[in-house]
mmCIF file of C-alpha atoms in Angstrom:
data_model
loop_
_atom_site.group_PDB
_atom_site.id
_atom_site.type_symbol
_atom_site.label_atom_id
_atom_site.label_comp_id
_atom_site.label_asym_id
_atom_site.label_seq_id
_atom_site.Cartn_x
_atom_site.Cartn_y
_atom_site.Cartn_z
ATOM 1 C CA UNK Y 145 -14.960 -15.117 -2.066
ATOM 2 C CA UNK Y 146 -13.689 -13.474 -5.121
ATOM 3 C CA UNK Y 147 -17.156 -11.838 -5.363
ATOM 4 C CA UNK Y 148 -17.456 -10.708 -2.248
ATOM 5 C CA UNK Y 149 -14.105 -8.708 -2.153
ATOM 6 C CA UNK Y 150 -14.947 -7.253 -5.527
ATOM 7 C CA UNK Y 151 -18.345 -5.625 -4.043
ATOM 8 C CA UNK Y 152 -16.813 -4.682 -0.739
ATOM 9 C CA UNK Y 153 -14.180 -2.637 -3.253
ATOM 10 C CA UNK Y 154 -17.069 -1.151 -5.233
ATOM 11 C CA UNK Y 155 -18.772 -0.258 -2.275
ATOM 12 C CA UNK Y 156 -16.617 1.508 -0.205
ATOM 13 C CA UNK Y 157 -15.258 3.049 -3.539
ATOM 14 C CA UNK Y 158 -18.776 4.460 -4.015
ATOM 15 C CA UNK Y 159 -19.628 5.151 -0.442
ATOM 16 C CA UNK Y 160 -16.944 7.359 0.287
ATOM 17 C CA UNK Y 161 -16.435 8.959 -3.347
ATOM 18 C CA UNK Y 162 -19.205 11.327 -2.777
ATOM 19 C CA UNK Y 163 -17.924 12.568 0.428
ATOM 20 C CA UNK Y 164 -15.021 14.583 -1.837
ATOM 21 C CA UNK Y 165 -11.867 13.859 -3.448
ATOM 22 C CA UNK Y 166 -9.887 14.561 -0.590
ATOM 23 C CA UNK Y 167 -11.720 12.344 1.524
ATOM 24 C CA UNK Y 168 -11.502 9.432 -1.062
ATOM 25 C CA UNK Y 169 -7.927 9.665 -1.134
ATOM 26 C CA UNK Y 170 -7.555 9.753 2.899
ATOM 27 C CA UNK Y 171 -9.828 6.462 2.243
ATOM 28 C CA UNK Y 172 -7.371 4.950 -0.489
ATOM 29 C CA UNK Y 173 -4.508 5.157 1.200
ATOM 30 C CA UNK Y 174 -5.829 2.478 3.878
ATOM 31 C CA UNK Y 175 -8.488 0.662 1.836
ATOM 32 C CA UNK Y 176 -5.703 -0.537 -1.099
ATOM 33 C CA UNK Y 177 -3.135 -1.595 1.819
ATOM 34 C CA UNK Y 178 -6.024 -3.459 2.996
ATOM 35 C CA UNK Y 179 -7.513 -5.207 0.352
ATOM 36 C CA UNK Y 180 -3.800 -6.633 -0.767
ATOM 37 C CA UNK Y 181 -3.415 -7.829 2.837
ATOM 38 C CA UNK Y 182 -6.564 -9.860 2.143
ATOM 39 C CA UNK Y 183 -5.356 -11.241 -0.852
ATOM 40 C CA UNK Y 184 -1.981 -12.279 0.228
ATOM 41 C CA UNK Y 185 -3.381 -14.237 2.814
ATOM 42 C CA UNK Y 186 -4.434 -16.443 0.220
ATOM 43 C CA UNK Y 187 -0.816 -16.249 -1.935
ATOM 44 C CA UNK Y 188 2.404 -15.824 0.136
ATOM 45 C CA UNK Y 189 0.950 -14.942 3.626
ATOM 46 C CA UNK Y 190 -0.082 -11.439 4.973
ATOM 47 C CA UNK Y 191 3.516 -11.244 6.144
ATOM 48 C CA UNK Y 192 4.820 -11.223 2.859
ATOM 49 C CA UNK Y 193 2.392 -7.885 2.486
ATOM 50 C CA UNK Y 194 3.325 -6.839 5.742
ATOM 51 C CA UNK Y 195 7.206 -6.618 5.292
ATOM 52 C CA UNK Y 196 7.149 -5.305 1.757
ATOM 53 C CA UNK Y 197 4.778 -2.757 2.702
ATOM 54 C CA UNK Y 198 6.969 -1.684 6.234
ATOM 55 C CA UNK Y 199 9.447 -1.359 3.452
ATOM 56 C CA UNK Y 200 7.828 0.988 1.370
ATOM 57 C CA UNK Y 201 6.440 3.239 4.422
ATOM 58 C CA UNK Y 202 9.719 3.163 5.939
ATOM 59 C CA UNK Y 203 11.737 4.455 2.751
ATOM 60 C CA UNK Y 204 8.684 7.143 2.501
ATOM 61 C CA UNK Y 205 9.110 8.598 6.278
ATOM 62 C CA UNK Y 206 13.276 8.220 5.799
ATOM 63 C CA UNK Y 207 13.021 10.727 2.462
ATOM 64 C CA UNK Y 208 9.916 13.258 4.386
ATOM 65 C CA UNK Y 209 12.576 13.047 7.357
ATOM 66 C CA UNK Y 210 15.521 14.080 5.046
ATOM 67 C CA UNK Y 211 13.653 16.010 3.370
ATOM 68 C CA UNK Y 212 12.523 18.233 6.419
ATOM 69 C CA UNK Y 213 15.788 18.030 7.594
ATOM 70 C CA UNK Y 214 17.530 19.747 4.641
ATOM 71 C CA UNK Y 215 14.710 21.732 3.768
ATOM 72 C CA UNK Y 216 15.037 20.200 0.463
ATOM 73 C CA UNK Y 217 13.228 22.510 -2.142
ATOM 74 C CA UNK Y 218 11.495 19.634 -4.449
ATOM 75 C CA UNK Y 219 10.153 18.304 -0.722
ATOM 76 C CA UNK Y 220 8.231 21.306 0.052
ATOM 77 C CA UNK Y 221 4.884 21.180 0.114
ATOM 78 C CA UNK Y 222 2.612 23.163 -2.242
ATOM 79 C CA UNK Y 223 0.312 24.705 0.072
ATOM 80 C CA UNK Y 224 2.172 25.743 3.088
ATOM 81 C CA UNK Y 225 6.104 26.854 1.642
ATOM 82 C CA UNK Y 226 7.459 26.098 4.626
ATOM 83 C CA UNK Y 227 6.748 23.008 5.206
ATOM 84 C CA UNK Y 228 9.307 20.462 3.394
ATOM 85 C CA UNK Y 229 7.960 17.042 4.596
ATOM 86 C CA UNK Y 230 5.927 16.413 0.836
ATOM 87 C CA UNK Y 231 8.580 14.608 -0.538
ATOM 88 C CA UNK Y 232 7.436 11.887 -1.322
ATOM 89 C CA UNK Y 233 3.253 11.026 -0.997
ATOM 90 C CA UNK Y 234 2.561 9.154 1.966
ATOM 91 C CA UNK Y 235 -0.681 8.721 0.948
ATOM 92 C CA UNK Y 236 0.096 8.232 -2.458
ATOM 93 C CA UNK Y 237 2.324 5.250 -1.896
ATOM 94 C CA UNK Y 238 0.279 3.637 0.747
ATOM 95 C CA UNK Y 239 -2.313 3.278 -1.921
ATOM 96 C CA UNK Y 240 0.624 2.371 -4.770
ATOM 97 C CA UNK Y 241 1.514 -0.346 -2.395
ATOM 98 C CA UNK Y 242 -1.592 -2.143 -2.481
ATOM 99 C CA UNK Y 243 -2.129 -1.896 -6.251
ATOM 100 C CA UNK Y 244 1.409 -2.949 -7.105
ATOM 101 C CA UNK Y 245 1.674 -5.981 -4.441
ATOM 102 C CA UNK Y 246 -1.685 -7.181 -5.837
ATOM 103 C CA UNK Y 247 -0.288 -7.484 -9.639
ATOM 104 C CA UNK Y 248 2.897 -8.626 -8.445
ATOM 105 C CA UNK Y 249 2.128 -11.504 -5.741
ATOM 106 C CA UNK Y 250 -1.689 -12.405 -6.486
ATOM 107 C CA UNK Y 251 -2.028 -13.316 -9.888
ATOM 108 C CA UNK Y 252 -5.672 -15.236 -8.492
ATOM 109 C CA UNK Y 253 -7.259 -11.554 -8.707
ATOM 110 C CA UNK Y 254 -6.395 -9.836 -11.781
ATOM 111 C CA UNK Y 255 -9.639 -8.106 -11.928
ATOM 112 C CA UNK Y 256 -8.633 -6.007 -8.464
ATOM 113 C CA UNK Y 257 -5.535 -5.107 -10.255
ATOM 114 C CA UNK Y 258 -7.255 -2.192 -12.689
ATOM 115 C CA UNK Y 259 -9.434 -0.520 -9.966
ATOM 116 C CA UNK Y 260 -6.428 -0.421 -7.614
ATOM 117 C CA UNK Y 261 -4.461 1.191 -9.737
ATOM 118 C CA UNK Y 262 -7.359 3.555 -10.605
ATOM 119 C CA UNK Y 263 -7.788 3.964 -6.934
ATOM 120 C CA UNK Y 264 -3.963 4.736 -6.336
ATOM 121 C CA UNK Y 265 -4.318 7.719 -9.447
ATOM 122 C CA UNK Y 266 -7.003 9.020 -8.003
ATOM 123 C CA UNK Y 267 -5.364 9.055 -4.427
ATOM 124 C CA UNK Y 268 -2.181 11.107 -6.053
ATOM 125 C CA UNK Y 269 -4.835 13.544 -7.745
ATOM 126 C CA UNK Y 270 -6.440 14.644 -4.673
ATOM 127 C CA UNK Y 271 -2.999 15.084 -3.035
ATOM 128 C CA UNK Y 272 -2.625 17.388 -5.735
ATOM 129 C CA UNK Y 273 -5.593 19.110 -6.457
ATOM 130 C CA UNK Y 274 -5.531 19.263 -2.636
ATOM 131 C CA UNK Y 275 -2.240 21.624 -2.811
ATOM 132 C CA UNK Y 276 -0.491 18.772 -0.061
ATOM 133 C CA UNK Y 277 1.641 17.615 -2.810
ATOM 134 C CA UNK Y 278 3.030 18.741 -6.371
ATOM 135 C CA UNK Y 279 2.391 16.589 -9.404
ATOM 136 C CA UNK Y 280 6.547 15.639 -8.572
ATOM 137 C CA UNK Y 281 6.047 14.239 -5.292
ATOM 138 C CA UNK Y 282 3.306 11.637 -6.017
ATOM 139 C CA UNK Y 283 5.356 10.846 -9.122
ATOM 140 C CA UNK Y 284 7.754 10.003 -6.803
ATOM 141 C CA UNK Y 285 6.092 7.723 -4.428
ATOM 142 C CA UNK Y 286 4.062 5.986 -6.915
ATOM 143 C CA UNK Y 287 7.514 5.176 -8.898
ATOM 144 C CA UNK Y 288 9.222 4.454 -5.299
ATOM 145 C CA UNK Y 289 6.696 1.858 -4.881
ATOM 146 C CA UNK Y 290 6.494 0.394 -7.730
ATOM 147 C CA UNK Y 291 10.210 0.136 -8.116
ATOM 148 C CA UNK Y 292 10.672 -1.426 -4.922
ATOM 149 C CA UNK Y 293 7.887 -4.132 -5.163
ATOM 150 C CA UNK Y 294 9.010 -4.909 -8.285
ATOM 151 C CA UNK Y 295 12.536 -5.209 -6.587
ATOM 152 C CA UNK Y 296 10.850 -7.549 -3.720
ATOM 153 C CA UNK Y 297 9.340 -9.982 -6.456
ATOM 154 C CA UNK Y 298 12.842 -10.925 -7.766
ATOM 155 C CA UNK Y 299 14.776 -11.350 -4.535
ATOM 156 C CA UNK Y 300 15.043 -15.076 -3.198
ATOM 157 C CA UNK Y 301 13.626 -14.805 0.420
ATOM 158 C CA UNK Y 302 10.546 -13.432 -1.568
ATOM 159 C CA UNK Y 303 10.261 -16.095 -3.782
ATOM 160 C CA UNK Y 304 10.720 -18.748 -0.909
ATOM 161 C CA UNK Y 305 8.671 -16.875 1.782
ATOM 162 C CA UNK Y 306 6.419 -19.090 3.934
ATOM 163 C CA UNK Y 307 3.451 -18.668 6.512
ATOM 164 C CA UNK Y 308 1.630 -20.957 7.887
ATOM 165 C CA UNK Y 309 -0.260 -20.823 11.349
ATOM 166 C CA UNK Y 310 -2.262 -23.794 12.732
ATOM 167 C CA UNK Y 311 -4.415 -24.102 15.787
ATOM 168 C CA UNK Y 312 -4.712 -27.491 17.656
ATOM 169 C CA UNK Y 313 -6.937 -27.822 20.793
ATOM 170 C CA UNK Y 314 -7.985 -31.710 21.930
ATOM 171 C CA UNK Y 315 -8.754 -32.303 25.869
ATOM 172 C CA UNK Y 316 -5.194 -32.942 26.505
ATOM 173 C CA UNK Y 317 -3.531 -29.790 24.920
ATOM 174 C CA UNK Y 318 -3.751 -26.511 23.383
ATOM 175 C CA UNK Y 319 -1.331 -25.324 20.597
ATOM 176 C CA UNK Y 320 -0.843 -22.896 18.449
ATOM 177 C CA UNK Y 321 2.209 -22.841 16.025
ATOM 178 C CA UNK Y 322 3.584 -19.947 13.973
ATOM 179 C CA UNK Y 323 6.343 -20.839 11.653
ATOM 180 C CA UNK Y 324 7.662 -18.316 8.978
ATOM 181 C CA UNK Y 325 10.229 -19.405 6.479
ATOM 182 C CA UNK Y 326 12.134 -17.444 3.911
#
């Protein structure tokens, strides 16, 4: 299984790479999310991914909101001056998200750990080189993220988080429990 996740990152890595940077990064920013998801099923749950990563999308679109707001000069965006919703990288910390959860909460897949992070730099440099963001603004997000997954991995109902979903069918009954404990 390890394998197979491995290749499916090479290969879409490879597949879309060719089809420009700033396609790659549009890529990134939902193949990382994705891949962690995958691998937290097997650690803490995919709703352990799923809340830490609301968190960090949520405290992105609450600074572009404030940001376009109060037309806050380090949130405008390089190519277009009058637009101020850059601040920070959307899809720079979608991608940081996945890299960062990965190393944090699934210590079974180290060897995902380097190319998501290379994925995630590459994602911030074709915001850049794409004039949606300045070099500050994936800084930003990629810090953002990391700082707040690292803030995740310490806190208790973290630690103690708990999924677990079973399906039971016999000629009698049908059921399907969800239980999530923190």
């Amino acid at each position: 299984m390890k394998r197979i996740k491995l290749y499916l990152l090479i290969f879409l890595i490879s597949n879309f790479a060719h089809a420009g940077l700033t396609q790659f990064g549009n890529v990134m920013q939902i193949v990382n999310p994705t891949i962690a998801g995958l691998t937290s099923t097997q650690e803490k749950g995919m709703g352990h991914f799923l809340i830490v990563f609301a968190q960090v999308e949520i405290l992105t679109q609450a600074m572009k909101f404030i940001g376009e707001q109060t037309t806050w000069q380090a949130s405008q965006r390089p190519c277009c001056l009058s637009n101020y919703g850059g601040m920070p990288s959307g899809h720079t910390a979608a991608a940081w998200s996945g890299a960062s959860y990965v190393r944090l909460f699934s210590p079974k897949y180290p060897y995902l750990i380097v190319p998501l992070y290379a994925t995630s730099v590459a994602t911030a440099y074709s915001r850049v080189q794409n004039k949606q963001h300045s070099s500050a603004q994936v800084i930003t997000a990629a810090a953002l993220t990391e700082i707040l997954t690292v803030i995740n991995s310490s806190l208790n109902w973290s630690k103690n988080y708990q999924a677990q979903f079973s399906l039971a069918y016999t000629d009698t009954s049908k059921d399907i429990k969800f239980a999530i404990k923190f």
